[in-house]
Coordinates of C-alpha atoms in Angstrom, one line a residue:
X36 CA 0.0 0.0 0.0
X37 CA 2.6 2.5 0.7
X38 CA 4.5 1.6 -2.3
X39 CA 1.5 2.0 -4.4
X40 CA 0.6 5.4 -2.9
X41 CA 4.4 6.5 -3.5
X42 CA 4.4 5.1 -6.9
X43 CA 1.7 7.2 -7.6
X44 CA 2.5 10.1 -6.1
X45 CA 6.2 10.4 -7.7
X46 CA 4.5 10.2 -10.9
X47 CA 2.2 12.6 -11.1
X48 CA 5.0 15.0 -9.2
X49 CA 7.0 14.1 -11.8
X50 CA 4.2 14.9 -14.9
X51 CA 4.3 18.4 -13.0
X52 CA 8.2 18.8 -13.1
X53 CA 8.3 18.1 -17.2
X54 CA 5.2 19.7 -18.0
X55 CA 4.9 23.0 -15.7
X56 CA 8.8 23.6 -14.6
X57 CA 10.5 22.4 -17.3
X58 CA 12.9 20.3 -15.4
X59 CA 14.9 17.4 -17.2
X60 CA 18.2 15.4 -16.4
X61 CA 19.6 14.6 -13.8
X62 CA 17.9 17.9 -12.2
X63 CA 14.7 15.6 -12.8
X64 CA 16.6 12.6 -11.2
X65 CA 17.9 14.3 -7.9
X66 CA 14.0 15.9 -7.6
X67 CA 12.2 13.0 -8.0
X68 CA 14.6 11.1 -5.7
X69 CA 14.4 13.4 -2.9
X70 CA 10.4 13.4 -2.8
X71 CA 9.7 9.9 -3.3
X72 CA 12.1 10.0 0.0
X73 CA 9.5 12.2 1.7
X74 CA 6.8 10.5 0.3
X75 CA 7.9 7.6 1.5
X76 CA 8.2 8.7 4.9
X77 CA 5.4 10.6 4.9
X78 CA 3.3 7.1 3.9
X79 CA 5.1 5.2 6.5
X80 CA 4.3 7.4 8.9
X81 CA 0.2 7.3 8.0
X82 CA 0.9 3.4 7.4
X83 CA 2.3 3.2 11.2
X84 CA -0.3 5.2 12.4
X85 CA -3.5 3.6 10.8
X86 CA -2.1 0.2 12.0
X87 CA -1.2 1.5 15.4
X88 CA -4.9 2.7 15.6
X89 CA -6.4 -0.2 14.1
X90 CA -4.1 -2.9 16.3
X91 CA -5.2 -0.7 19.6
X92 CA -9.0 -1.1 18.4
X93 CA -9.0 -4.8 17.7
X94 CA -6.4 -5.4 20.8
X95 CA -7.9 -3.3 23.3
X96 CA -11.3 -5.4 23.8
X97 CA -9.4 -8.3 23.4
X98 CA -7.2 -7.7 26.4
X99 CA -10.5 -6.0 28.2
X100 CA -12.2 -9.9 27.8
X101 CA -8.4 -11.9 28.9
X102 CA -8.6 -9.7 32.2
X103 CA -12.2 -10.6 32.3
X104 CA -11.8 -14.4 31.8
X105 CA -9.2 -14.0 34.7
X106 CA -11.6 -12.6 37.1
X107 CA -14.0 -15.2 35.8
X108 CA -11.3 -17.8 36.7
X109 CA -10.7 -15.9 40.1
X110 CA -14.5 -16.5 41.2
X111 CA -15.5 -13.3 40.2
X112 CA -18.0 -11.7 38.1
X113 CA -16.5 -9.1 35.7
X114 CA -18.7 -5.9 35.0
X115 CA -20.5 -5.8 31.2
X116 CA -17.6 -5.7 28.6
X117 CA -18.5 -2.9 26.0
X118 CA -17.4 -3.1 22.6
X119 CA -18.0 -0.3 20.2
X120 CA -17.0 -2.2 17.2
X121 CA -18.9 -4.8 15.0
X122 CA -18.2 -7.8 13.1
X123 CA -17.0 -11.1 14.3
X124 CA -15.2 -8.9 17.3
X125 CA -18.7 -7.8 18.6
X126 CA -20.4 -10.8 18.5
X127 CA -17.5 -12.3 20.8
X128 CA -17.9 -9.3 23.3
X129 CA -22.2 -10.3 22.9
X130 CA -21.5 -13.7 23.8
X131 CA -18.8 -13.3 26.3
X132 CA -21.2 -10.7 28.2
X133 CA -23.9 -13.1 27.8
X134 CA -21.9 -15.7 29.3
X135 CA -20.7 -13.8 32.2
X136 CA -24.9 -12.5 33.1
X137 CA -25.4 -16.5 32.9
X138 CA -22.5 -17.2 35.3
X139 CA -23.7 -14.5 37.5
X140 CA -27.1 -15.9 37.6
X141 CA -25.8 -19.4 38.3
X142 CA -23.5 -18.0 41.1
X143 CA -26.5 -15.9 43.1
X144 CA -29.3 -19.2 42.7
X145 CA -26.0 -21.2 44.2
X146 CA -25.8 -18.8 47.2
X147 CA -29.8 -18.7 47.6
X148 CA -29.8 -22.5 47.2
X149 CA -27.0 -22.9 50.3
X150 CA -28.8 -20.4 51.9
X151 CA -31.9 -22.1 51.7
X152 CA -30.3 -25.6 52.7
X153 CA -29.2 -24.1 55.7
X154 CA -32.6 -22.6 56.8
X155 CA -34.1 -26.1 55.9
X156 CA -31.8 -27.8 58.2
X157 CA -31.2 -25.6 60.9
X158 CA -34.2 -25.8 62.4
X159 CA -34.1 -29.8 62.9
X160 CA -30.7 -29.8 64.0
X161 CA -31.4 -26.8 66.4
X162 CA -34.4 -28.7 67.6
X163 CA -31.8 -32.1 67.8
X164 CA -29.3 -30.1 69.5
X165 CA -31.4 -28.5 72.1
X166 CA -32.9 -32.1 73.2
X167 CA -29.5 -33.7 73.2
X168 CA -27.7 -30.9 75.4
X169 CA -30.8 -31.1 77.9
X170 CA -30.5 -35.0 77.7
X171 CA -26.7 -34.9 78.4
X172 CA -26.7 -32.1 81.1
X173 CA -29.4 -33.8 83.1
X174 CA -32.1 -31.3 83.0
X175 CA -35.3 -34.3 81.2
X176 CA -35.1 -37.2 81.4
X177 CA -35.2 -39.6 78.3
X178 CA -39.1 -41.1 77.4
X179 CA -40.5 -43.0 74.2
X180 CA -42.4 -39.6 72.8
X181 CA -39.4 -37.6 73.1
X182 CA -36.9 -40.1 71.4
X183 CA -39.8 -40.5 68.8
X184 CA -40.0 -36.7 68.5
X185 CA -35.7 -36.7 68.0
X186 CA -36.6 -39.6 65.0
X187 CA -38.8 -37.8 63.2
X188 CA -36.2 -34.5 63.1
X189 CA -33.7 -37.0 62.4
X190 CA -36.1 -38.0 59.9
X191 CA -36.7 -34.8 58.2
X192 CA -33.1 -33.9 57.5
X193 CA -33.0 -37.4 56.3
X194 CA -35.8 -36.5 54.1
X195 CA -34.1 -33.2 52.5
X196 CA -30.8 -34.7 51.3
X197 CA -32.5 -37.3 49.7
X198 CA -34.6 -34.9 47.5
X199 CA -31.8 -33.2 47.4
X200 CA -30.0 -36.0 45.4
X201 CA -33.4 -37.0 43.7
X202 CA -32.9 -33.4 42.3
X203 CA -29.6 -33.3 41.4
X204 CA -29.4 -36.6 39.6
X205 CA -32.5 -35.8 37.1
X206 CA -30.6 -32.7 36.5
X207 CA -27.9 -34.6 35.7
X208 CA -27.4 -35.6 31.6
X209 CA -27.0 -39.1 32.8
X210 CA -30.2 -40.5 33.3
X211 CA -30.4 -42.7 29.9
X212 CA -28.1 -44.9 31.5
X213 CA -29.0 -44.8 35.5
X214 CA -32.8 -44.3 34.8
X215 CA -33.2 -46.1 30.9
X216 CA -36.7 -45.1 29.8
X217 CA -39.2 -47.3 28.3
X218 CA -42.2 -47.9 25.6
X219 CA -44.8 -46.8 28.4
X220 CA -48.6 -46.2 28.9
X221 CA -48.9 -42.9 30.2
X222 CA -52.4 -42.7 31.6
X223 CA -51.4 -46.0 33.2
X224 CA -48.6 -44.0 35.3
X225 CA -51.0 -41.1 36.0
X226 CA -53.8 -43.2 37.0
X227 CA -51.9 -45.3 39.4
X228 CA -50.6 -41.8 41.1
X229 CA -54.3 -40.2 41.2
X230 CA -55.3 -43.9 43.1
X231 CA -52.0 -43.7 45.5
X232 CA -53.9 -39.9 47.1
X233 CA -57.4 -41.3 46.7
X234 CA -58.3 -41.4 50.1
X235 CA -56.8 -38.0 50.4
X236 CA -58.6 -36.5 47.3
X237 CA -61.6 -37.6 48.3
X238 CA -61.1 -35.9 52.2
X239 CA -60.0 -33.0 50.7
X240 CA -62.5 -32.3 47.4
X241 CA -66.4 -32.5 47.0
X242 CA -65.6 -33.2 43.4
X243 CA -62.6 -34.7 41.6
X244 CA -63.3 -34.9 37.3
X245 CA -60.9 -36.9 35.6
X246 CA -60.9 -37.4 32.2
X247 CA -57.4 -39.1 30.8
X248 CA -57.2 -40.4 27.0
X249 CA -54.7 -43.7 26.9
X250 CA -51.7 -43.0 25.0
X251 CA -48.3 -44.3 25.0
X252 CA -45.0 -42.5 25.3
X253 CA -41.3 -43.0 25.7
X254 CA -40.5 -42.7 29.7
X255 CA -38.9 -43.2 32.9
X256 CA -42.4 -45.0 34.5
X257 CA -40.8 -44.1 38.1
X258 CA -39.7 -40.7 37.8
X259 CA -43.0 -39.7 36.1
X260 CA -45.2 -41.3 39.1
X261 CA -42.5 -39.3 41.6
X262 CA -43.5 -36.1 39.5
X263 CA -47.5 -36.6 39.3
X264 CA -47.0 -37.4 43.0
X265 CA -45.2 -34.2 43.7
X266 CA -48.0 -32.4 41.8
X267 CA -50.7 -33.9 43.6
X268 CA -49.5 -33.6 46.9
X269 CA -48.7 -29.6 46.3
X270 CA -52.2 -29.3 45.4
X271 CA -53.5 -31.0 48.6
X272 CA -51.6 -28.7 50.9
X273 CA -52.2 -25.6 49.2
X274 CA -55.9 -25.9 47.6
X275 CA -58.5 -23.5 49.3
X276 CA -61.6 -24.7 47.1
X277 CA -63.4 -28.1 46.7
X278 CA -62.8 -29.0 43.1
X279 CA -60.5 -30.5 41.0
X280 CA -60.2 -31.5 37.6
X281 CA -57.2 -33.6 36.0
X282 CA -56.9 -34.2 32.6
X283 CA -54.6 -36.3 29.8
X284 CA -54.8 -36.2 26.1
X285 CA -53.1 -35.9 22.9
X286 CA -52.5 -33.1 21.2
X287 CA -50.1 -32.3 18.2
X288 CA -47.6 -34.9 18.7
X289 CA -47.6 -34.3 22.6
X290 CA -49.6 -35.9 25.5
X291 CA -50.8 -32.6 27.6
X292 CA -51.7 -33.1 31.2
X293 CA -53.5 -30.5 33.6
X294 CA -54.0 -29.9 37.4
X295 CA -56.6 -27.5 37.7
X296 CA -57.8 -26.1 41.2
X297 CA -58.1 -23.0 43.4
X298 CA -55.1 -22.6 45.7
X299 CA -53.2 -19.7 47.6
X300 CA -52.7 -16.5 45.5
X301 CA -49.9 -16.8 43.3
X302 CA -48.8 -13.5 41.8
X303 CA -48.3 -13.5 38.1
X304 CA -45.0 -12.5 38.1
X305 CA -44.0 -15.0 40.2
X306 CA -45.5 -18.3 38.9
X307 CA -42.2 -19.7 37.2
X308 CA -40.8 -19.3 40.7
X309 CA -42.7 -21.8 42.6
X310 CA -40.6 -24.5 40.2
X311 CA -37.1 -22.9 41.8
X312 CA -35.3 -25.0 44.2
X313 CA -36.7 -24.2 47.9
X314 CA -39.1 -21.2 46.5
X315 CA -42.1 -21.7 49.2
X316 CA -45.2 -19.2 49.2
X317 CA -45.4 -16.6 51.9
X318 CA -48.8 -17.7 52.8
X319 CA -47.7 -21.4 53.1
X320 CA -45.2 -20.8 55.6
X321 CA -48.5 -21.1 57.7
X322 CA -50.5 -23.5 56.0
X323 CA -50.1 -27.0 57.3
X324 CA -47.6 -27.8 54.2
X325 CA -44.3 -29.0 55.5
X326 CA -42.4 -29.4 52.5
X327 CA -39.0 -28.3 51.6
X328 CA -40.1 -26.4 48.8
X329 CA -37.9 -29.1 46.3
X330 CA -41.3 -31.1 45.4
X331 CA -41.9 -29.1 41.9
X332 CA -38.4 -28.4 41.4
X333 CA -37.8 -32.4 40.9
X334 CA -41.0 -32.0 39.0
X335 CA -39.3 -30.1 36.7
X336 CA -36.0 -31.4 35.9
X337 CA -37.8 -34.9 35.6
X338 CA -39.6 -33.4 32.6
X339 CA -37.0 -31.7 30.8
X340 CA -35.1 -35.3 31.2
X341 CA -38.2 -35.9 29.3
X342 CA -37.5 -33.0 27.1
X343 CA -41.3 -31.6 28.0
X344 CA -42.2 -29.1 29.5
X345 CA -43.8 -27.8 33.0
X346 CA -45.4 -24.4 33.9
X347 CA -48.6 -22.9 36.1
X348 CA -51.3 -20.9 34.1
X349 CA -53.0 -18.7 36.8
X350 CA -55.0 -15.5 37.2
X351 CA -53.8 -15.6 40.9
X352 CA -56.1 -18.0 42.7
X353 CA -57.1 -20.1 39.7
X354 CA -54.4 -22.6 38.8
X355 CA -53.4 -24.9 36.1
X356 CA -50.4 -26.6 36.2
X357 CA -50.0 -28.6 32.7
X358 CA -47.6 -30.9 31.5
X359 CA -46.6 -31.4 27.5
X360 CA -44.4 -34.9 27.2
X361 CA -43.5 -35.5 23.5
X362 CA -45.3 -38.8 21.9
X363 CA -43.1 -41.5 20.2
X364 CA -44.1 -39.8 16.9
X365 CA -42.2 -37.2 17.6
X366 CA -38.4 -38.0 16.1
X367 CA -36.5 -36.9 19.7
X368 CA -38.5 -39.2 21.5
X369 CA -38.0 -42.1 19.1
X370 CA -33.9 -41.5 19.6
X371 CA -34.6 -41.9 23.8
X372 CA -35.8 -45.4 22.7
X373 CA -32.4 -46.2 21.6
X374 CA -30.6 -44.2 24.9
X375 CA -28.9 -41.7 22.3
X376 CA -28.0 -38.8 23.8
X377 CA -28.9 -35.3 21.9

């Protein structure tokens, strides 16, 4: 480039020295030599600038995302990376932001969920604690109801780390080989569940419809009993009216299942919340549900292992809480047959 721009340049200087100033010979020699030495350094110095200036603008957000990965690396959460270029170069600085938000996110539901964990434990060990200290120091004495009352604490921590690693292994992407799914009648599996809280249904509502189409999917038969279970137990601790209604049918390659009742208020912006790890209701907290709050949340991640889907239709008091598994017509579900991994 800067030979072409001094090429050009000593040529039309020297068009100018023949044609306007007469100069010829070695006069014309020794001029043109000594500007196409400026030139020449002139151009460099343009050429070293415009590089310099276009190296600092590629290099700059470059080393702006390296310090960022190391703080990423460090534990921390680097502030959003702004890039005011385009081009491949952008769309690194979109993705690396968009990386870092989902790391952030990840890293604040980590500290909720330990939070949480310890609020859901502290109070049985507290209560464990308190009985043991007053056992060893002397001050009761030890009977069957309050050994039975230490059990059942016992109990309930036992109860939380094992939804806890219910939880964590459907989240896992390793369930085609520890939970292998099978050709399965769905409205078997959900019909067996409604039967397993019949006694409780029928305690709890005037009126229970069900209506549930037989169809046949690709499943883990356990895991979708836990999460029908789950369902119908959330419903029993937290309805406030007298009817219910569960349905099952097919509809566009999908078998769509729905809860609907009249619960505690659920605020619209909060319904996708109620599936988080832990999330309980306000309200509930003095309700006579005792759950850890993990109930939905291994609802959930049992239907994505699925790959369906899970969510809560409400105006507030009126709920529906559906559930879309894919039917073997549908070419995903025909690949779980054979335990391939997507």
């Amino acid at each position: 480039m800067v030979i072409l721009v001094a090429g050009i340049s000593v040529k039309d200087y020297a068009c100018y020295l023949v044609n306007y100033e007469n100069v010829s010979g070695p006069d014309l020699v020794e001029t043109l030599n000594a500007f196409l030495i400026k030139v020449s350094i002139l151009a460099f110095l343009v050429a070293g600038l415009f590089h310099y200036f276009s190296v600092k603008r590629i290099v700059k957000p470059i080393k702006t995302m390296s310090m960022a990965a190391k703080e990423i690396k460090e534990g921390k959460i680097p502030p959003e990376i702004k890039i005011q270029t385009s081009g491949e170069l952008g769309e690194l600085g979109k993705n690396f932001n968009a990386m870092a938000d989902t790391l952030s996110s990840i890293q604040l539901r980590r500290e909720e969920m330990l939070k949480d964990i310890a609020h859901e434990l502290r109070t049985p060990l507290t209560n464990i604690n308190g009985y043991l200290e007053a056992l060893h120091g002397g001050i009761i004495n030890g009977n069957r109801e309050l050994f039975g009352s230490l059990l059942e604490e016992s109990r309930r921590i036992t109860r939380i780390v094992e939804l806890l690693t219910e939880l964590n292994s459907w989240g896992k992407e390793i369930y085609f080989l520890e939970k292998p799914f099978d050709y399965t009648s769905i409205d078997e599996i959900l019909n067996e569940s409604i039967t397993a809280f019949q006694l409780k249904l029928n305690e709890q509502f005037e009126k229970v419809n069900i209506r549930i189409e037989a169809a046949f999917i690709i499943g883990h038969k356990d895991g979708l009993k836990q999460v029908f279970s789950n369902l119908i137990q959330n419903i029993i601790d937290y309805d406030l009216g007298k009817k219910l209604s569960i349905s099952g049918f097919s509809d566009a390659g999908q078998y769509r299942i729905t809860f609907t009742h009249t619960g505690l208020f659920i605020d619209f912006a909060k319904k996708e919340l109620i599936f988080e790890r832990f999330y309980r209701l306000e309200e509930s907290r003095s309700t006579k549900a005792e759950g850890a709050g993990l109930g939905l949340a291994i609802a959930r991640s049992i239907i994505e292992a699925h790959k369906g889907e899970i969510g809560l239709s409400t105006d507030g008091n009126n709920h529906i809480f559906w559930i879309n598994i894919p039917t073997p017509n549908n070419s995903y579900v025909s690949s779980l047959s054979k335990g391939e991994k997507q």
